[in-house]
C-alpha cells in the first residue's frame, strides 16, 4: 500500500515537473512561432533598417537595438567602478560595523521595486538633468543609464562579494603574512584571483540591464532614433515591445515586436551561455 | 615608500567615496519618497470619498482611490503563488531527489534560461497566448487577471525551483542517511526529514518570489492591467495593480492629487516589499544559526 | 563458535563503485548474543560492507552489488537483495548507527518518536511507552526525562550518539550495524557506549566497525579483518583471549 502511494506521489511530482518544463518550452515555441513568418517573408529587410516611422511605413528596429546596447553598456560601465569601490570598502573594513551596514544597504536595494527607482528618478533626477545641461526634456540616455546603473549595482556587488568570500580564507592569511595592506591585498591578490567572479557579476548585471523595461520606458524618452549624444532620447527593444503593444497598431508593427522580443531573448541567452561557460571553467579549476 | 602610501590613500579614498555615495543616494531616494508619500497617505488616498467599510466590503465601488489597485495586486500575488509554489516545489523536489543526473542537467538548463528571461518577454509570452487563442479556440479571448497571474507565476517559478532544490541538497549527508536507515521510504524521507529541515530556506525563497510578483510591472503591462478597472470580479476581468499605477502617474499625471496618489502608492509598494525583505532576513538569520549547531 | 543458527548471513558479496571493485566475495555470519567487530585500514571497504547489508549503498547511483544477504527472523527468512518484503521493512529490521551522531534538530522526544510513528505506524500512548523504553535501553532516560522537549542538539556528543542508538532500537531491529560509533566521542563517552554494547549483545546480533584495537579487544566476541575488500582473517573468542597473539595477527594482516 505504501509502495502504491509512493508510486502515485512520484508520478505526481513528475507531472508537475513536466508542466514546468512544458511551460518553458511553450514560451520558446510561441515566441519562435510568431516571429517565424518574418524569416521567410521579405519583411525582414524592412525590419532591419534604421528608420522607425509606422505612419510612413518604416518599421526598422535597428535604432532600438542600438539603444538597448548603448544603454546597457553605459549603465554597466557606470556601475562597474562603483561596485569595485564598494567591494573594496567591504573587504578592507571587514568585520567592522560600517561594512556590515553597507552590505545591509546593498541588500535593501535589491528589495526595492524597479518601478520605484524609475518613479523617484522622474522627480529628483530628471529636473536637474534638464537644468544642468539645458537641453531636451531631461528624459535621455544619461538619465536612464544613471538609474539603471543604480538598479544593477547591488547585483554586481553581491555576486562579486560572494566570490570574494569564497576565495577568501587562506588567500587572505597568505597575503596578510606578506605584509600587504588591506587595500593592496584587495587590488593585487583578491581581485586577480576572483577576476572570473567579477566577469560573472558584470555579465549578470549586464543581463539585468538588457532585460529591464521599466527604467528606459520611464526615463529614456522613447524616441526611436540614433542618439547623437548622451543627452538624446533613445528607445530600447524592451520599451519598444511595451510601447507598441500598448497602442494597438497594424500587423507590421506587431511583427517588429516579436522580432524585438526574439532579439532580446537571443542576446540574453547568448550572454547567459557565456556566463555558464565561464562558471563551468571556474568550477573545474577549483576541483 | 611614498608612492605606495599615496596609491593606498587614493584607492581607499575612492572606496570611501563610492560607498558613501551609494548610501547617500539611497538615503535621498527613500527620504524623498517618505517625505512626499507620508503627507499623501490617508483614507482619501485609498478610498476617495467612499466610507472605508463600504469599500472594503465591496458595497460601493471606489473610482478615484488606489483601493482597487491594492486589491488587484493582492489577487495577482495570491493567484500567481497558488500556481507557482506547488509547481516549483514539486519540480525542485524532483530535481534534487528523483531525477537522474542527465535529466537534472537538462532541466536545470531550461530553468536557467527561464530565470534569465526578462519580464517583458514573459509579458510578450502572455500576449502571444492570447493571439494564439484568438486564432484557434477562443476568438473573444483577451488579456486578463488570470493571464497575468500565469505569466507572473512563470516569472517566479525558477526562483522557487532553485531554492527548493538547493535547500534540499544542502541537508548534510549524514542527516540525510537517517531516513533510509530508519526504514523510511523515499517520500517519507523527503516529507518528514528533508522538507522540515529545509523549510525555512524554501520559505525565504517563496517570499522572495512573492516580492518579485508584487513589484513586477512589465509583465502585467502586456497581460491585462489597466489604469481604471475597479475591483476584478472574475478571473477574466481586467484589473488594476499598484506598480502599474505608479508607472501611470509618472508617465501622465495631470493634477497634484494624482501625483500624491502616485507617491502614496509608491510608499505602499515599498512597505510591502520591505516587509517581505525583513521576513527573509529574519528567516535566513535563523537558518544560519541552526546550521551552525548542526555541523 | 556459536552453535546457534545465524541471524544474518552474507554470502559471496561483491560490490563495485563504477569500475572499481570495493568488496569481493565476502562471507560473514552474525549470531545472536555475539558481537562481531570489523577492522581494517580506512578505505578497505568496512563501511561499504556495512552499508551493503541493509542496501544503503543503493543510494549511490554508481554502486553495483552482487551476492546474497539473508536475514533470518523468528518467522521467516528474508533474502535482502531479492525479496518481496519492502526495502523499508528490511532497513528497519537491520538497524544502523553512524559515526557522527546524526540527531535531528528537533526535540529529544521527537527524534525517537517520529521514526516510530512513521515506520511502525504506532499512534498515541504506545509511542510514549516506546520512547521511554528505548531511552532506558541506552540508559539515557534518567538524564533526559525532564527535558524531553528540549532540542536534541543541546545534548553532549556521547548523549547524542546514545540517542541515535535509542532511535534505532525503538524500531525493533533484529540486527544492529554500528559504523565506528565511538570515533567522534571522548574517552569517557566511548567507554559508556562500549559498556552499553556489552549489554545489548545479549538481545541483538551486533556488527561493529572499529578503528581502535583496544576497543576491539574489550568488546569483541569475534573479529573479522578486511583488507582491500577481502576478508583475510577471522578470529574467534579463543584467539582474542590472548592479546599478544591478537596483536601479532594484526601485524601480519594489516
CSV table of N, CA, C and O in Angstrom, one decimal, chain A residues 28-107:
chain,number,residue,atom,x,y,z
A,28,UNK,N,9.3,29.4,-25.4
A,28,UNK,CA,10.2,29.4,-26.5
A,28,UNK,C,9.5,29.2,-27.9
A,28,UNK,O,9.7,29.9,-28.8
A,29,UNK,N,8.6,28.2,-27.8
A,29,UNK,CA,7.9,27.8,-29.1
A,29,UNK,C,7.0,29.0,-29.6
A,29,UNK,O,7.1,29.3,-30.7
A,30,UNK,N,6.2,29.6,-28.7
A,30,UNK,CA,5.3,30.6,-29.1
A,30,UNK,C,6.1,31.8,-29.7
A,30,UNK,O,5.7,32.4,-30.7
A,31,UNK,N,7.2,32.1,-29.0
A,31,UNK,CA,8.0,33.3,-29.4
A,31,UNK,C,8.5,33.0,-30.8
A,31,UNK,O,8.5,33.9,-31.7
A,32,UNK,N,9.0,31.8,-31.0
A,32,UNK,CA,9.5,31.4,-32.4
A,32,UNK,C,8.4,31.4,-33.4
A,32,UNK,O,8.5,31.9,-34.5
A,33,UNK,N,7.3,30.8,-33.0
A,33,UNK,CA,6.1,30.6,-33.9
A,33,UNK,C,5.7,32.0,-34.4
A,33,UNK,O,5.4,32.1,-35.6
A,34,UNK,N,5.6,33.0,-33.6
A,34,UNK,CA,5.1,34.3,-34.0
A,34,UNK,C,6.2,35.1,-34.8
A,34,UNK,O,5.8,36.0,-35.5
A,35,UNK,N,7.4,34.8,-34.5
A,35,UNK,CA,8.4,35.5,-35.3
A,35,UNK,C,8.9,34.8,-36.5
A,35,UNK,O,9.6,35.3,-37.3
A,36,UNK,N,8.4,33.5,-36.7
A,36,UNK,CA,8.8,32.7,-37.8
A,36,UNK,C,8.4,33.3,-39.2
A,36,UNK,O,9.3,33.3,-40.1
A,37,UNK,N,7.2,33.8,-39.3
A,37,UNK,CA,6.8,34.3,-40.6
A,37,UNK,C,7.8,35.4,-41.1
A,37,UNK,O,8.0,35.5,-42.3
A,38,UNK,N,8.4,36.1,-40.2
A,38,UNK,CA,9.4,37.1,-40.5
A,38,UNK,C,10.5,36.6,-41.4
A,38,UNK,O,10.9,37.2,-42.3
A,39,UNK,N,11.0,35.5,-40.9
A,39,UNK,CA,12.2,34.9,-41.5
A,39,UNK,C,12.0,34.6,-43.0
A,39,UNK,O,12.9,34.5,-43.8
A,40,UNK,N,10.7,34.3,-43.4
A,40,UNK,CA,10.5,33.8,-44.7
A,40,UNK,C,9.8,34.8,-45.6
A,40,UNK,O,9.4,34.5,-46.7
A,41,UNK,N,9.6,36.0,-45.1
A,41,UNK,CA,9.0,37.0,-45.9
A,41,UNK,C,10.0,38.1,-46.2
A,41,UNK,O,11.1,38.1,-45.6
A,42,UNK,N,9.6,38.9,-47.1
A,42,UNK,CA,10.6,40.0,-47.5
A,42,UNK,C,10.6,41.1,-46.4
A,42,UNK,O,11.4,42.0,-46.5
A,43,UNK,N,9.8,40.9,-45.3
A,43,UNK,CA,9.8,42.0,-44.3
A,43,UNK,C,11.0,42.1,-43.5
A,43,UNK,O,11.2,43.1,-42.9
A,44,UNK,N,11.8,41.0,-43.6
A,44,UNK,CA,13.0,41.0,-42.7
A,44,UNK,C,13.9,42.2,-42.9
A,44,UNK,O,14.3,42.9,-42.0
A,45,UNK,N,14.0,42.5,-44.2
A,45,UNK,CA,14.9,43.6,-44.6
A,45,UNK,C,14.4,44.9,-44.1
A,45,UNK,O,15.1,45.8,-43.6
A,46,UNK,N,13.1,45.0,-44.2
A,46,UNK,CA,12.4,46.2,-43.7
A,46,UNK,C,12.6,46.4,-42.2
A,46,UNK,O,12.8,47.5,-41.7
A,47,UNK,N,12.6,45.3,-41.5
A,47,UNK,CA,12.7,45.4,-40.0
A,47,UNK,C,14.1,45.8,-39.7
A,47,UNK,O,14.3,46.6,-38.7
A,48,UNK,N,15.1,45.2,-40.4
A,48,UNK,CA,16.5,45.6,-40.0
A,48,UNK,C,16.9,46.8,-40.8
A,48,UNK,O,17.9,46.7,-41.6
A,49,UNK,N,16.2,47.9,-40.6
A,49,UNK,CA,16.7,49.1,-41.1
A,49,UNK,C,16.7,50.2,-40.0
A,49,UNK,O,16.3,49.9,-38.9
A,50,UNK,N,17.2,51.4,-40.4
A,50,UNK,CA,17.4,52.4,-39.3
A,50,UNK,C,16.3,53.3,-39.2
A,50,UNK,O,16.4,54.3,-38.5
A,51,UNK,N,15.1,53.1,-39.8
A,51,UNK,CA,14.0,54.1,-39.6
A,51,UNK,C,12.8,53.5,-39.0
A,51,UNK,O,12.4,52.4,-39.5
A,52,UNK,N,12.3,54.1,-38.0
A,52,UNK,CA,11.0,53.7,-37.4
A,52,UNK,C,10.0,54.8,-37.6
A,52,UNK,O,10.1,55.8,-36.9
A,53,UNK,N,9.1,54.6,-38.5
A,53,UNK,CA,8.0,55.6,-38.6
A,53,UNK,C,6.8,54.9,-39.1
A,53,UNK,O,6.6,54.8,-40.4
A,54,UNK,N,6.0,54.3,-38.3
A,54,UNK,CA,4.9,53.4,-38.7
A,54,UNK,C,3.9,54.2,-39.6
A,54,UNK,O,3.3,53.5,-40.5
A,55,UNK,N,3.8,55.5,-39.4
A,55,UNK,CA,2.8,56.2,-40.2
A,55,UNK,C,3.2,56.3,-41.7
A,55,UNK,O,2.4,56.5,-42.6
A,56,UNK,N,4.5,56.3,-41.9
A,56,UNK,CA,5.0,56.3,-43.3
A,56,UNK,C,5.5,55.0,-43.8
A,56,UNK,O,6.1,54.8,-44.8
A,57,UNK,N,5.2,53.9,-43.0
A,57,UNK,CA,5.6,52.6,-43.4
A,57,UNK,C,7.0,52.2,-43.2
A,57,UNK,O,7.5,51.3,-43.9
A,58,UNK,N,7.7,52.8,-42.2
A,58,UNK,CA,9.0,52.4,-41.9
A,58,UNK,C,9.1,51.7,-40.6
A,58,UNK,O,8.6,52.2,-39.6
A,59,UNK,N,9.5,50.4,-40.6
A,59,UNK,CA,9.4,49.6,-39.4
A,59,UNK,C,10.8,49.1,-38.9
A,59,UNK,O,10.9,48.0,-38.4
A,60,UNK,N,11.8,49.9,-39.1
A,60,UNK,CA,13.2,49.4,-38.7
A,60,UNK,C,13.4,49.4,-37.2
A,60,UNK,O,13.0,50.3,-36.5
A,61,UNK,N,13.9,48.3,-36.7
A,61,UNK,CA,14.2,48.2,-35.2
A,61,UNK,C,15.6,48.3,-34.9
A,61,UNK,O,16.0,48.1,-33.7
A,62,UNK,N,16.5,48.6,-35.8
A,62,UNK,CA,17.9,48.7,-35.5
A,62,UNK,C,18.2,49.9,-34.5
A,62,UNK,O,19.0,49.7,-33.6
A,63,UNK,N,17.4,51.0,-34.6
A,63,UNK,CA,17.7,52.1,-33.6
A,63,UNK,C,17.4,51.5,-32.2
A,63,UNK,O,18.1,51.9,-31.2
A,64,UNK,N,16.4,50.7,-32.0
A,64,UNK,CA,16.1,50.2,-30.7
A,64,UNK,C,17.2,49.2,-30.2
A,64,UNK,O,17.5,49.2,-29.0
A,65,UNK,N,17.7,48.5,-31.2
A,65,UNK,CA,18.8,47.6,-30.8
A,65,UNK,C,20.0,48.4,-30.3
A,65,UNK,O,20.6,48.1,-29.3
A,66,UNK,N,20.3,49.4,-31.1
A,66,UNK,CA,21.4,50.3,-30.7
A,66,UNK,C,21.1,50.9,-29.3
A,66,UNK,O,22.0,50.9,-28.5
A,67,UNK,N,19.9,51.3,-29.1
A,67,UNK,CA,19.5,51.9,-27.8
A,67,UNK,C,19.8,50.9,-26.7
A,67,UNK,O,20.4,51.3,-25.7
A,68,UNK,N,19.3,49.7,-26.9
A,68,UNK,CA,19.5,48.7,-25.8
A,68,UNK,C,21.0,48.5,-25.5
A,68,UNK,O,21.4,48.5,-24.4
A,69,UNK,N,21.8,48.3,-26.6
A,69,UNK,CA,23.2,48.1,-26.4
A,69,UNK,C,23.8,49.3,-25.7
A,69,UNK,O,24.6,49.1,-24.7
A,70,UNK,N,23.6,50.5,-26.2
A,70,UNK,CA,24.2,51.7,-25.6
A,70,UNK,C,23.8,51.8,-24.1
A,70,UNK,O,24.7,52.0,-23.3
A,71,UNK,N,22.5,51.7,-23.9
A,71,UNK,CA,22.0,51.9,-22.5
A,71,UNK,C,22.6,50.9,-21.5
A,71,UNK,O,23.1,51.2,-20.5
A,72,UNK,N,22.6,49.6,-22.0
A,72,UNK,CA,23.1,48.6,-21.0
A,72,UNK,C,24.6,48.7,-20.8
A,72,UNK,O,25.1,48.5,-19.7
A,73,UNK,N,25.3,49.0,-21.9
A,73,UNK,CA,26.8,49.1,-21.8
A,73,UNK,C,27.1,50.3,-20.9
A,73,UNK,O,27.9,50.2,-20.0
A,74,UNK,N,26.4,51.4,-21.2
A,74,UNK,CA,26.7,52.6,-20.4
A,74,UNK,C,26.4,52.4,-18.9
A,74,UNK,O,27.2,52.8,-18.1
A,75,UNK,N,25.3,51.8,-18.6
A,75,UNK,CA,24.9,51.6,-17.2
A,75,UNK,C,25.9,50.6,-16.5
A,75,UNK,O,26.3,50.8,-15.4
A,76,UNK,N,26.3,49.6,-17.3
A,76,UNK,CA,27.3,48.6,-16.7
A,76,UNK,C,28.6,49.3,-16.4
A,76,UNK,O,29.2,49.1,-15.4
A,77,UNK,N,29.0,50.1,-17.4
A,77,UNK,CA,30.3,50.9,-17.3
A,77,UNK,C,30.2,51.8,-16.1
A,77,UNK,O,31.2,52.0,-15.3
A,78,UNK,N,29.1,52.4,-15.8
A,78,UNK,CA,28.9,53.3,-14.7
A,78,UNK,C,28.9,52.5,-13.4
A,78,UNK,O,29.5,53.0,-12.4
A,79,UNK,N,28.2,51.4,-13.4
A,79,UNK,CA,28.1,50.7,-12.1
A,79,UNK,C,29.4,50.0,-11.8
A,79,UNK,O,29.7,49.8,-10.6
A,80,UNK,N,30.2,49.6,-12.8
A,80,UNK,CA,31.4,48.8,-12.5
A,80,UNK,C,32.4,49.4,-11.5
A,80,UNK,O,32.7,48.8,-10.5
A,81,UNK,N,32.9,50.7,-11.7
A,81,UNK,CA,33.8,51.2,-10.7
A,81,UNK,C,33.2,51.4,-9.4
A,81,UNK,O,33.8,51.1,-8.4
A,82,UNK,N,31.9,51.8,-9.4
A,82,UNK,CA,31.2,52.0,-8.1
A,82,UNK,C,31.2,50.6,-7.3
A,82,UNK,O,31.5,50.6,-6.1
A,83,UNK,N,30.8,49.6,-8.1
A,83,UNK,CA,30.8,48.3,-7.4
A,83,UNK,C,32.1,47.8,-6.9
A,83,UNK,O,32.2,47.3,-5.8
A,84,UNK,N,33.2,48.1,-7.7
A,84,UNK,CA,34.5,47.8,-7.3
A,84,UNK,C,34.9,48.5,-6.0
A,84,UNK,O,35.4,47.9,-5.0
A,85,UNK,N,34.6,49.8,-6.0
A,85,UNK,CA,34.9,50.6,-4.8
A,85,UNK,C,34.1,50.1,-3.6
A,85,UNK,O,34.7,50.0,-2.5
A,86,UNK,N,32.9,49.7,-3.8
A,86,UNK,CA,32.1,49.2,-2.6
A,86,UNK,C,32.6,47.9,-2.1
A,86,UNK,O,32.8,47.7,-0.9
A,87,UNK,N,33.0,47.0,-3.1
A,87,UNK,CA,33.5,45.7,-2.7
A,87,UNK,C,34.9,45.9,-2.0
A,87,UNK,O,35.2,45.3,-1.0
A,88,UNK,N,35.7,46.9,-2.5
A,88,UNK,CA,37.0,47.2,-1.8
A,88,UNK,C,36.7,47.7,-0.4
A,88,UNK,O,37.4,47.3,0.6
A,89,UNK,N,35.7,48.5,-0.2
A,89,UNK,CA,35.4,49.1,1.1
A,89,UNK,C,35.0,47.9,2.0
A,89,UNK,O,35.5,47.8,3.1
A,90,UNK,N,34.1,47.1,1.5
A,90,UNK,CA,33.6,46.0,2.4
A,90,UNK,C,34.8,45.1,2.7
A,90,UNK,O,34.9,44.6,3.9
A,91,UNK,N,35.7,44.8,1.8
A,91,UNK,CA,36.8,44.0,2.1
A,91,UNK,C,37.8,44.6,3.1
A,91,UNK,O,38.2,44.0,4.0
A,92,UNK,N,38.1,45.9,2.8
A,92,UNK,CA,39.1,46.5,3.7
A,92,UNK,C,38.6,46.8,5.1
A,92,UNK,O,39.4,46.9,6.0
A,93,UNK,N,37.3,47.0,5.2
A,93,UNK,CA,36.7,47.2,6.5
A,93,UNK,C,36.0,46.0,7.0
A,93,UNK,O,35.0,46.1,7.8
A,94,UNK,N,36.4,44.8,6.7
A,94,UNK,CA,35.6,43.6,7.1
A,94,UNK,C,35.6,43.5,8.6
A,94,UNK,O,36.5,44.0,9.3
A,95,UNK,N,34.5,42.9,9.1
A,95,UNK,CA,34.3,42.8,10.5
A,95,UNK,C,34.0,44.1,11.2
A,95,UNK,O,33.9,44.1,12.4
A,96,UNK,N,33.9,45.2,10.5
A,96,UNK,CA,33.5,46.4,11.2
A,96,UNK,C,32.1,46.7,10.9
A,96,UNK,O,31.4,46.1,10.0
A,97,UNK,N,31.5,47.6,11.8
A,97,UNK,CA,30.1,48.0,11.6
A,97,UNK,C,29.8,48.5,10.3
A,97,UNK,O,28.8,48.3,9.7
A,98,UNK,N,30.7,49.4,9.8
A,98,UNK,CA,30.5,50.1,8.6
A,98,UNK,C,30.2,49.2,7.4
A,98,UNK,O,29.3,49.4,6.6
A,99,UNK,N,31.1,48.1,7.3
A,99,UNK,CA,30.9,47.3,6.1
A,99,UNK,C,29.6,46.5,6.2
A,99,UNK,O,29.0,46.2,5.3
A,100,UNK,N,29.3,46.1,7.5
A,100,UNK,CA,28.0,45.4,7.7
A,100,UNK,C,26.8,46.3,7.3
A,100,UNK,O,25.9,45.8,6.6
A,101,UNK,N,26.9,47.5,7.7
A,101,UNK,CA,25.9,48.5,7.3
A,101,UNK,C,25.8,48.6,5.8
A,101,UNK,O,24.7,48.6,5.2
A,102,UNK,N,26.9,48.7,5.1
A,102,UNK,CA,27.0,48.9,3.7
A,102,UNK,C,26.3,47.7,3.0
A,102,UNK,O,25.5,47.8,2.1
A,103,UNK,N,26.7,46.5,3.5
A,103,UNK,CA,26.1,45.3,2.9
A,103,UNK,C,24.6,45.3,3.1
A,103,UNK,O,23.9,44.9,2.2
A,104,UNK,N,24.2,45.7,4.3
A,104,UNK,CA,22.7,45.8,4.5
A,104,UNK,C,22.1,46.7,3.5
A,104,UNK,O,21.0,46.4,2.9
A,105,UNK,N,22.7,47.9,3.3
A,105,UNK,CA,22.1,48.8,2.3
A,105,UNK,C,22.0,48.2,1.0
A,105,UNK,O,21.0,48.3,0.3
A,106,UNK,N,23.1,47.5,0.6
A,106,UNK,CA,23.0,46.8,-0.8
A,106,UNK,C,21.9,45.8,-0.8
A,106,UNK,O,21.2,45.7,-1.8
A,107,UNK,N,21.8,45.0,0.3
A,107,UNK,CA,20.7,44.0,0.3
A,107,UNK,C,19.3,44.7,0.2
A,107,UNK,O,18.5,44.2,-0.5
